[in-house]
Structures are given as structure tokens and as C-alpha cells.
């Protein structure tokens, strides 16, 4: 199965893509995670991307298209995948079509997690992320068991620099201006599934399964 998980920053797409990939035994491919790995490793790509990410802007399409082409050609992607946070622009969507056509593949469904803006701002201000495995926690609603450490690998949690309130507001604007319309690209094939993301993680996971017909 090949899926896209879409939704604004803070809609829960990382949490639910990770969980769904685990449930379905397919790969979770999150472009934000791939970029943060490059930033952490201090590669030239990471240094370039960090400038955009810290401002809450998108990394240029050329960088993203090359990155996803490379990632989708890795062997684990053959069994199926969930793309989390990609495509975010019309160019990325068009280029993804070409990459998939070359691989003889197509997208089966696009899940859009819908969450009101007020809720998103609240969630992102309470979000802490594991810099090692990228798992996210809501410090009030879904906190880690051990104070400020990741449940999976005990790494101390951090606040993402782009989760600062001013940057969050900018990211939401960039999403509205550049990404919200990209969904129309997929509407024509009737594969878009809109899911309300305003509930507990378990409840939203159940809604996603239902929307996919499981
Ligand atoms: P995310 O973890 O999905 O919230 O992504 C964090 C940041 O990485 C975004 O705010 C962008 O700066 C960058 N990014 C991730 N995916 C993309 C993409 N598909 N296109 C452009 N920039 C991206």
C-alpha cells in the first residue's frame, strides 16, 4: 500500500504515519525527519536546509525532489510506504507522479488530518520531540513515562526550534499558501480521505483505519 499523510504542522501526521506504517508493515518516510538527520549530521545539505527550516520556510523543491527520488528507490520502499510531509508544493506533486510512474507505482490513498488552528498552536507549544528517533510527545496529553525522556530510547526530549510561536504562525501561513491547494491534485482520482484529527491518538488512529476501509 502506498499512502500520503497530509495536514498542517501539528495535525499529528508524524505520530499517525509512524503508527500506521507499523500497523501495516510498510515504511514511514518523513521528509522532515530526513532533513533533521542531515542537519544533525552537519552535512552540506543539512547546513543549507537548516536556514530554511529555522525560519519555518520550505526547503527548495530541487533538494526535496532529489531526496525523495533517492529514498523511494531504496529496497524497503518496495513493500509500500507512507509519505509524511511530502509533497508540499505543486512541483513536488508533479515530480512525485513522474517518479512513481517510472517505478510502475501509484498512490492508493491520501489521508488529510484536519485540526482547527487554535488546537494546532496549543499542541505545538506543548510538543517535545526525541532528537534521536523523532517521536513526538504532548507534554500534557501524551507525556513520556519518564519525565522528559523518550519512552523508546531514553534520549532527553527537546523543543524543535521551529515550534517557537512566531515560527509556528509562519509555518501555518506557508502551509495555507503553498500546500493546502496541492490536495486538489489528488481529489480528481477520489483517493482523498479527510479525517478529523481532533481527538485522542487512539481515536484518531481508529478513524484513519476506518477511512482506509480496514
Ligand atoms: P515537518 O517535520 O514535516 O514539520 O518538517 C519540518 C520542516 O522541514 C518544514 O517546516 C520545512 O522547512 C522542511 N520540510 C519538510 N518536508 C518538506 C517538503 N516536502 N518540502 C519543503 N520543505 C520541507
PDB file of C-alpha atoms and ligand atoms in Angstrom:
ATOM      1  CA  UNK A   1       0.000   0.000   0.000  1.00  0.00           C
ATOM      2  CA  UNK A   2       1.237   3.495  -0.845  1.00  0.00           C
ATOM      3  CA  UNK A   3      -0.161   6.378   1.153  1.00  0.00           C
ATOM      4  CA  UNK A   4       0.304  10.098   1.611  1.00  0.00           C
ATOM      5  CA  UNK A   5      -0.300  11.656   5.021  1.00  0.00           C
ATOM      6  CA  UNK A   6      -1.134  15.347   4.740  1.00  0.00           C
ATOM      7  CA  UNK A   7      -2.221  18.040   7.145  1.00  0.00           C
ATOM      8  CA  UNK A   8      -0.898  21.274   8.565  1.00  0.00           C
ATOM      9  CA  UNK A   9       2.026  21.407  11.011  1.00  0.00           C
ATOM     10  CA  UNK A  10       0.856  19.982  14.347  1.00  0.00           C
ATOM     11  CA  UNK A  11      -2.026  17.982  12.864  1.00  0.00           C
ATOM     12  CA  UNK A  12      -0.475  14.734  14.119  1.00  0.00           C
ATOM     13  CA  UNK A  13       0.726  13.418  10.770  1.00  0.00           C
ATOM     14  CA  UNK A  14       4.080  12.281  12.170  1.00  0.00           C
ATOM     15  CA  UNK A  15       2.517  10.382  15.065  1.00  0.00           C
ATOM     16  CA  UNK A  16      -0.120   8.722  12.889  1.00  0.00           C
ATOM     17  CA  UNK A  17       2.126   7.943   9.914  1.00  0.00           C
ATOM     18  CA  UNK A  18       4.574   6.217  12.225  1.00  0.00           C
ATOM     19  CA  UNK A  19       1.820   4.211  13.867  1.00  0.00           C
ATOM     20  CA  UNK A  20       0.057   3.288  10.631  1.00  0.00           C
ATOM     21  CA  UNK A  21       3.328   2.243   8.962  1.00  0.00           C
ATOM     22  CA  UNK A  22       3.931  -0.027  11.936  1.00  0.00           C
ATOM     23  CA  UNK A  23       0.385  -1.460  11.776  1.00  0.00           C
ATOM     24  CA  UNK A  24       0.647  -2.136   8.013  1.00  0.00           C
ATOM     25  CA  UNK A  25       4.286  -3.262   7.928  1.00  0.00           C
ATOM     26  CA  UNK A  26       5.284  -0.576   5.413  1.00  0.00           C
ATOM     27  CA  UNK A  27       7.965   2.133   5.502  1.00  0.00           C
ATOM     28  CA  UNK A  28       7.447   5.516   7.137  1.00  0.00           C
ATOM     29  CA  UNK A  29       9.157   8.168   5.040  1.00  0.00           C
ATOM     30  CA  UNK A  30       9.040  11.619   6.626  1.00  0.00           C
ATOM     31  CA  UNK A  31      10.902  14.340   4.749  1.00  0.00           C
ATOM     32  CA  UNK A  32      11.140  16.478   7.917  1.00  0.00           C
ATOM     33  CA  UNK A  33      12.875  13.566   9.706  1.00  0.00           C
ATOM     34  CA  UNK A  34      15.220  13.003   6.744  1.00  0.00           C
ATOM     35  CA  UNK A  35      16.148  16.686   6.790  1.00  0.00           C
ATOM     36  CA  UNK A  36      16.688  16.752  10.568  1.00  0.00           C
ATOM     37  CA  UNK A  37      19.026  13.746  10.217  1.00  0.00           C
ATOM     38  CA  UNK A  38      21.077  15.730   7.700  1.00  0.00           C
ATOM     39  CA  UNK A  39      21.090  18.768   9.994  1.00  0.00           C
ATOM     40  CA  UNK A  40      22.217  16.661  12.965  1.00  0.00           C
ATOM     41  CA  UNK A  41      24.980  15.063  10.880  1.00  0.00           C
ATOM     42  CA  UNK A  42      26.149  18.527   9.745  1.00  0.00           C
ATOM     43  CA  UNK A  43      26.205  17.592   6.039  1.00  0.00           C
ATOM     44  CA  UNK A  44      26.269  20.364   3.369  1.00  0.00           C
ATOM     45  CA  UNK A  45      22.617  19.552   2.584  1.00  0.00           C
ATOM     46  CA  UNK A  46      21.775  19.760   6.281  1.00  0.00           C
ATOM     47  CA  UNK A  47      23.505  23.123   6.654  1.00  0.00           C
ATOM     48  CA  UNK A  48      21.615  24.509   3.650  1.00  0.00           C
ATOM     49  CA  UNK A  49      18.264  23.094   4.802  1.00  0.00           C
ATOM     50  CA  UNK A  50      18.629  24.369   8.382  1.00  0.00           C
ATOM     51  CA  UNK A  51      18.467  28.000   7.238  1.00  0.00           C
ATOM     52  CA  UNK A  52      15.008  27.425   5.717  1.00  0.00           C
ATOM     53  CA  UNK A  53      13.755  25.125   8.473  1.00  0.00           C
ATOM     54  CA  UNK A  54      14.660  27.505  11.307  1.00  0.00           C
ATOM     55  CA  UNK A  55      12.636  30.246   9.602  1.00  0.00           C
ATOM     56  CA  UNK A  56       9.684  27.911   9.024  1.00  0.00           C
ATOM     57  CA  UNK A  57      10.119  28.133   5.234  1.00  0.00           C
ATOM     58  CA  UNK A  58      10.163  25.256   2.798  1.00  0.00           C
ATOM     59  CA  UNK A  59      13.436  23.766   1.636  1.00  0.00           C
ATOM     60  CA  UNK A  60      13.769  24.330  -2.149  1.00  0.00           C
ATOM     61  CA  UNK A  61      11.904  21.886  -4.401  1.00  0.00           C
ATOM     62  CA  UNK A  62      15.047  20.726  -6.208  1.00  0.00           C
ATOM     63  CA  UNK A  63      16.570  19.484  -2.930  1.00  0.00           C
ATOM     64  CA  UNK A  64      13.324  17.783  -1.891  1.00  0.00           C
ATOM     65  CA  UNK A  65      12.635  16.130  -5.238  1.00  0.00           C
ATOM     66  CA  UNK A  66      16.154  14.641  -5.356  1.00  0.00           C
ATOM     67  CA  UNK A  67      15.836  13.480  -1.767  1.00  0.00           C
ATOM     68  CA  UNK A  68      12.534  11.679  -2.305  1.00  0.00           C
ATOM     69  CA  UNK A  69      13.661  10.122  -5.599  1.00  0.00           C
ATOM     70  CA  UNK A  70      16.632   8.629  -3.825  1.00  0.00           C
ATOM     71  CA  UNK A  71      14.611   7.468  -0.809  1.00  0.00           C
ATOM     72  CA  UNK A  72      11.874   5.798  -2.897  1.00  0.00           C
ATOM     73  CA  UNK A  73      14.471   3.811  -4.811  1.00  0.00           C
ATOM     74  CA  UNK A  74      15.734   2.137  -1.614  1.00  0.00           C
ATOM     75  CA  UNK A  75      14.724  -1.540  -1.289  1.00  0.00           C
ATOM     76  CA  UNK A  76      12.456  -1.168   1.770  1.00  0.00           C
ATOM     77  CA  UNK A  77      10.154   1.223  -0.141  1.00  0.00           C
ATOM     78  CA  UNK A  78       9.147  -1.627  -2.473  1.00  0.00           C
ATOM     79  CA  UNK A  79       6.897  -3.183   0.172  1.00  0.00           C
ATOM     80  CA  UNK A  80       4.862   0.042   0.389  1.00  0.00           C
ATOM     81  CA  UNK A  81       5.217   3.344   2.227  1.00  0.00           C
ATOM     82  CA  UNK A  82       3.584   6.305   3.875  1.00  0.00           C
ATOM     83  CA  UNK A  83       4.957   9.637   2.787  1.00  0.00           C
ATOM     84  CA  UNK A  84       4.689  12.078   5.677  1.00  0.00           C
ATOM     85  CA  UNK A  85       5.036  15.768   4.811  1.00  0.00           C
ATOM     86  CA  UNK A  86       5.588  15.233   1.088  1.00  0.00           C
ATOM     87  CA  UNK A  87       4.536  16.573  -1.414  1.00  0.00           C
ATOM     88  CA  UNK A  88       4.163  20.097  -0.053  1.00  0.00           C
ATOM     89  CA  UNK A  89       4.189  22.025  -3.342  1.00  0.00           C
ATOM     90  CA  UNK A  90       2.682  21.589  -6.785  1.00  0.00           C
ATOM     91  CA  UNK A  91       6.138  20.940  -8.254  1.00  0.00           C
ATOM     92  CA  UNK A  92       6.802  18.205  -5.695  1.00  0.00           C
ATOM     93  CA  UNK A  93       3.440  16.582  -6.506  1.00  0.00           C
ATOM     94  CA  UNK A  94       4.088  16.633 -10.256  1.00  0.00           C
ATOM     95  CA  UNK A  95       7.601  15.265  -9.819  1.00  0.00           C
ATOM     96  CA  UNK A  96       6.321  12.552  -7.473  1.00  0.00           C
ATOM     97  CA  UNK A  97       3.912  11.403 -10.197  1.00  0.00           C
ATOM     98  CA  UNK A  98       6.859  11.013 -12.555  1.00  0.00           C
ATOM     99  CA  UNK A  99       8.987   9.103 -10.032  1.00  0.00           C
ATOM    100  CA  UNK A 100       6.109   6.724  -9.269  1.00  0.00           C
ATOM    101  CA  UNK A 101       5.303   6.242 -12.968  1.00  0.00           C
ATOM    102  CA  UNK A 102       8.950   5.283 -13.572  1.00  0.00           C
ATOM    103  CA  UNK A 103       8.687   2.757 -10.743  1.00  0.00           C
ATOM    104  CA  UNK A 104       5.328   1.461 -12.054  1.00  0.00           C
ATOM    105  CA  UNK A 105       3.600   2.550  -8.842  1.00  0.00           C
ATOM    106  CA  UNK A 106       0.713   4.779  -7.798  1.00  0.00           C
ATOM    107  CA  UNK A 107      -0.699   6.338  -4.630  1.00  0.00           C
ATOM    108  CA  UNK A 108      -3.627   4.355  -3.166  1.00  0.00           C
ATOM    109  CA  UNK A 109      -4.946   6.973  -0.740  1.00  0.00           C
ATOM    110  CA  UNK A 110      -4.241  10.434   0.638  1.00  0.00           C
ATOM    111  CA  UNK A 111      -5.179  10.978   4.271  1.00  0.00           C
ATOM    112  CA  UNK A 112      -5.699  14.557   5.379  1.00  0.00           C
ATOM    113  CA  UNK A 113      -5.737  15.170   9.103  1.00  0.00           C
ATOM    114  CA  UNK A 114      -7.916  18.160   9.885  1.00  0.00           C
ATOM    115  CA  UNK A 115      -7.378  20.089  13.125  1.00  0.00           C
ATOM    116  CA  UNK A 116      -8.548  23.657  13.946  1.00  0.00           C
ATOM    117  CA  UNK A 117      -5.812  26.311  14.085  1.00  0.00           C
ATOM    118  CA  UNK A 118      -6.262  27.109  17.809  1.00  0.00           C
ATOM    119  CA  UNK A 119      -5.746  23.472  18.692  1.00  0.00           C
ATOM    120  CA  UNK A 120      -2.633  23.312  16.493  1.00  0.00           C
ATOM    121  CA  UNK A 121      -0.991  26.293  18.170  1.00  0.00           C
ATOM    122  CA  UNK A 122      -1.689  24.751  21.590  1.00  0.00           C
ATOM    123  CA  UNK A 123      -0.335  21.352  20.511  1.00  0.00           C
ATOM    124  CA  UNK A 124       2.884  22.724  19.061  1.00  0.00           C
ATOM    125  CA  UNK A 125       3.612  24.833  22.126  1.00  0.00           C
ATOM    126  CA  UNK A 126       3.318  21.669  24.257  1.00  0.00           C
ATOM    127  CA  UNK A 127       5.246  19.446  21.818  1.00  0.00           C
ATOM    128  CA  UNK A 128       8.618  17.956  22.710  1.00  0.00           C
ATOM    129  CA  UNK A 129      10.451  15.692  20.268  1.00  0.00           C
ATOM    130  CA  UNK A 130      13.059  12.982  20.603  1.00  0.00           C
ATOM    131  CA  UNK A 131      16.078  14.197  18.598  1.00  0.00           C
ATOM    132  CA  UNK A 132      17.175  10.592  18.137  1.00  0.00           C
ATOM    133  CA  UNK A 133      14.042   8.775  16.831  1.00  0.00           C
ATOM    134  CA  UNK A 134      11.854  11.875  16.170  1.00  0.00           C
ATOM    135  CA  UNK A 135       8.929  10.572  18.237  1.00  0.00           C
ATOM    136  CA  UNK A 136       6.768  13.498  19.398  1.00  0.00           C
ATOM    137  CA  UNK A 137       5.039  13.938  22.765  1.00  0.00           C
ATOM    138  CA  UNK A 138       2.384  16.329  24.005  1.00  0.00           C
ATOM    139  CA  UNK A 139       3.640  17.173  27.476  1.00  0.00           C
ATOM    140  CA  UNK A 140       0.145  17.400  28.961  1.00  0.00           C
ATOM    141  CA  UNK A 141      -1.976  14.953  26.944  1.00  0.00           C
ATOM    142  CA  UNK A 142       0.540  12.275  25.859  1.00  0.00           C
ATOM    143  CA  UNK A 143       3.623  12.787  28.070  1.00  0.00           C
ATOM    144  CA  UNK A 144       6.525  10.331  28.239  1.00  0.00           C
ATOM    145  CA  UNK A 145       6.509   7.898  31.171  1.00  0.00           C
ATOM    146  CA  UNK A 146       9.878   9.118  32.458  1.00  0.00           C
ATOM    147  CA  UNK A 147       9.713  12.888  32.897  1.00  0.00           C
ATOM    148  CA  UNK A 148      11.445  14.446  29.857  1.00  0.00           C
ATOM    149  CA  UNK A 149      12.949  11.353  28.205  1.00  0.00           C
ATOM    150  CA  UNK A 150      11.814   9.375  25.171  1.00  0.00           C
ATOM    151  CA  UNK A 151       9.920   6.163  26.065  1.00  0.00           C
ATOM    152  CA  UNK A 152      11.629   4.307  23.199  1.00  0.00           C
ATOM    153  CA  UNK A 153      15.301   5.189  23.649  1.00  0.00           C
ATOM    154  CA  UNK A 154      15.585   7.374  26.809  1.00  0.00           C
ATOM    155  CA  UNK A 155      17.050  10.324  24.875  1.00  0.00           C
ATOM    156  CA  UNK A 156      16.270  13.689  26.565  1.00  0.00           C
ATOM    157  CA  UNK A 157      13.406  15.359  24.689  1.00  0.00           C
ATOM    158  CA  UNK A 158      13.842  18.747  23.030  1.00  0.00           C
ATOM    159  CA  UNK A 159      11.665  21.509  21.712  1.00  0.00           C
ATOM    160  CA  UNK A 160      12.087  21.853  17.945  1.00  0.00           C
ATOM    161  CA  UNK A 161      13.422  25.319  17.090  1.00  0.00           C
ATOM    162  CA  UNK A 162      10.610  25.700  14.553  1.00  0.00           C
ATOM    163  CA  UNK A 163       7.978  25.085  17.257  1.00  0.00           C
ATOM    164  CA  UNK A 164       8.531  28.585  18.720  1.00  0.00           C
ATOM    165  CA  UNK A 165       5.204  30.510  18.490  1.00  0.00           C
ATOM    166  CA  UNK A 166       6.308  33.086  15.847  1.00  0.00           C
ATOM    167  CA  UNK A 167       7.764  30.371  13.638  1.00  0.00           C
ATOM    168  CA  UNK A 168       4.625  28.244  14.090  1.00  0.00           C
ATOM    169  CA  UNK A 169       2.476  31.112  12.840  1.00  0.00           C
ATOM    170  CA  UNK A 170       4.725  31.494   9.806  1.00  0.00           C
ATOM    171  CA  UNK A 171       4.648  27.734   9.105  1.00  0.00           C
ATOM    172  CA  UNK A 172       0.843  27.745   9.184  1.00  0.00           C
ATOM    173  CA  UNK A 173       0.774  30.608   6.682  1.00  0.00           C
ATOM    174  CA  UNK A 174       3.242  28.834   4.389  1.00  0.00           C
ATOM    175  CA  UNK A 175       1.079  25.692   4.606  1.00  0.00           C
ATOM    176  CA  UNK A 176      -2.089  27.638   3.710  1.00  0.00           C
ATOM    177  CA  UNK A 177      -0.368  29.470   0.830  1.00  0.00           C
ATOM    178  CA  UNK A 178       1.608  26.629  -0.709  1.00  0.00           C
ATOM    179  CA  UNK A 179       0.321  23.228   0.411  1.00  0.00           C
ATOM    180  CA  UNK A 180      -3.427  23.303   1.077  1.00  0.00           C
ATOM    181  CA  UNK A 181      -4.127  23.560  -2.680  1.00  0.00           C
ATOM    182  CA  UNK A 182      -1.849  20.640  -3.560  1.00  0.00           C
ATOM    183  CA  UNK A 183      -4.556  18.279  -2.261  1.00  0.00           C
ATOM    184  CA  UNK A 184      -6.687  19.177  -5.295  1.00  0.00           C
ATOM    185  CA  UNK A 185      -4.077  17.378  -7.365  1.00  0.00           C
ATOM    186  CA  UNK A 186      -5.310  14.123  -5.801  1.00  0.00           C
ATOM    187  CA  UNK A 187      -9.030  14.985  -5.489  1.00  0.00           C
ATOM    188  CA  UNK A 188      -9.568  14.158  -9.170  1.00  0.00           C
ATOM    189  CA  UNK A 189      -8.793  10.482  -8.512  1.00  0.00           C
ATOM    190  CA  UNK A 190     -11.189  10.338  -5.490  1.00  0.00           C
ATOM    191  CA  UNK A 191      -8.468   8.916  -3.275  1.00  0.00           C
ATOM    192  CA  UNK A 192      -8.552  11.703  -0.659  1.00  0.00           C
ATOM    193  CA  UNK A 193      -9.774  10.710   2.827  1.00  0.00           C
ATOM    194  CA  UNK A 194     -10.409  13.598   5.224  1.00  0.00           C
ATOM    195  CA  UNK A 195     -10.154  12.624   8.874  1.00  0.00           C
ATOM    196  CA  UNK A 196     -10.810  14.823  11.892  1.00  0.00           C
ATOM    197  CA  UNK A 197      -7.637  14.793  13.972  1.00  0.00           C
ATOM    198  CA  UNK A 198      -9.259  16.415  16.979  1.00  0.00           C
ATOM    199  CA  UNK A 199      -9.398  13.506  19.428  1.00  0.00           C
ATOM    200  CA  UNK A 200      -7.077  11.185  21.358  1.00  0.00           C
ATOM    201  CA  UNK A 201      -4.302   9.432  19.439  1.00  0.00           C
ATOM    202  CA  UNK A 202      -6.109   6.074  19.733  1.00  0.00           C
ATOM    203  CA  UNK A 203      -9.401   7.512  18.481  1.00  0.00           C
ATOM    204  CA  UNK A 204      -7.785   9.263  15.504  1.00  0.00           C
ATOM    205  CA  UNK A 205      -5.871   6.060  14.661  1.00  0.00           C
ATOM    206  CA  UNK A 206      -9.213   4.218  14.623  1.00  0.00           C
ATOM    207  CA  UNK A 207     -10.729   6.855  12.331  1.00  0.00           C
ATOM    208  CA  UNK A 208      -7.793   6.531   9.928  1.00  0.00           C
ATOM    209  CA  UNK A 209      -8.209   2.751   9.765  1.00  0.00           C
ATOM    210  CA  UNK A 210     -11.926   3.195   9.077  1.00  0.00           C
ATOM    211  CA  UNK A 211     -11.279   5.820   6.405  1.00  0.00           C
ATOM    212  CA  UNK A 212      -8.968   3.344   4.665  1.00  0.00           C
ATOM    213  CA  UNK A 213     -11.616   0.621   4.912  1.00  0.00           C
ATOM    214  CA  UNK A 214      -9.845  -1.633   7.440  1.00  0.00           C
TER     215      UNK A 214
HETATM  216  P1  LIG B   1       7.980  18.567   9.364  1.00  0.00           P
HETATM  217  O1  LIG B   1       8.799  17.702  10.279  1.00  0.00           O
HETATM  218  O2  LIG B   1       7.214  17.788   8.336  1.00  0.00           O
HETATM  219  O3  LIG B   1       7.123  19.550  10.119  1.00  0.00           O
HETATM  220  O4  LIG B   1       9.031  19.439   8.533  1.00  0.00           O
HETATM  221  C1  LIG B   1       9.903  20.355   9.184  1.00  0.00           C
HETATM  222  C2  LIG B   1      10.484  21.334   8.177  1.00  0.00           C
HETATM  223  O5  LIG B   1      11.257  20.630   7.192  1.00  0.00           O
HETATM  224  C3  LIG B   1       9.460  22.129   7.361  1.00  0.00           C
HETATM  225  O6  LIG B   1       8.976  23.253   8.062  1.00  0.00           O
HETATM  226  C4  LIG B   1      10.296  22.507   6.139  1.00  0.00           C
HETATM  227  O7  LIG B   1      11.213  23.540   6.457  1.00  0.00           O
HETATM  228  C5  LIG B   1      11.111  21.239   5.901  1.00  0.00           C
HETATM  229  N1  LIG B   1      10.395  20.289   5.019  1.00  0.00           N
HETATM  230  C6  LIG B   1       9.936  19.033   5.337  1.00  0.00           C
HETATM  231  N2  LIG B   1       9.341  18.460   4.287  1.00  0.00           N
HETATM  232  C7  LIG B   1       9.428  19.365   3.259  1.00  0.00           C
HETATM  233  C8  LIG B   1       8.976  19.371   1.917  1.00  0.00           C
HETATM  234  N3  LIG B   1       8.301  18.340   1.405  1.00  0.00           N
HETATM  235  N4  LIG B   1       9.232  20.481   1.170  1.00  0.00           N
HETATM  236  C9  LIG B   1       9.916  21.527   1.664  1.00  0.00           C
HETATM  237  N5  LIG B   1      10.363  21.587   2.927  1.00  0.00           N
HETATM  238  C10 LIG B   1      10.114  20.516   3.734  1.00  0.00           C
END
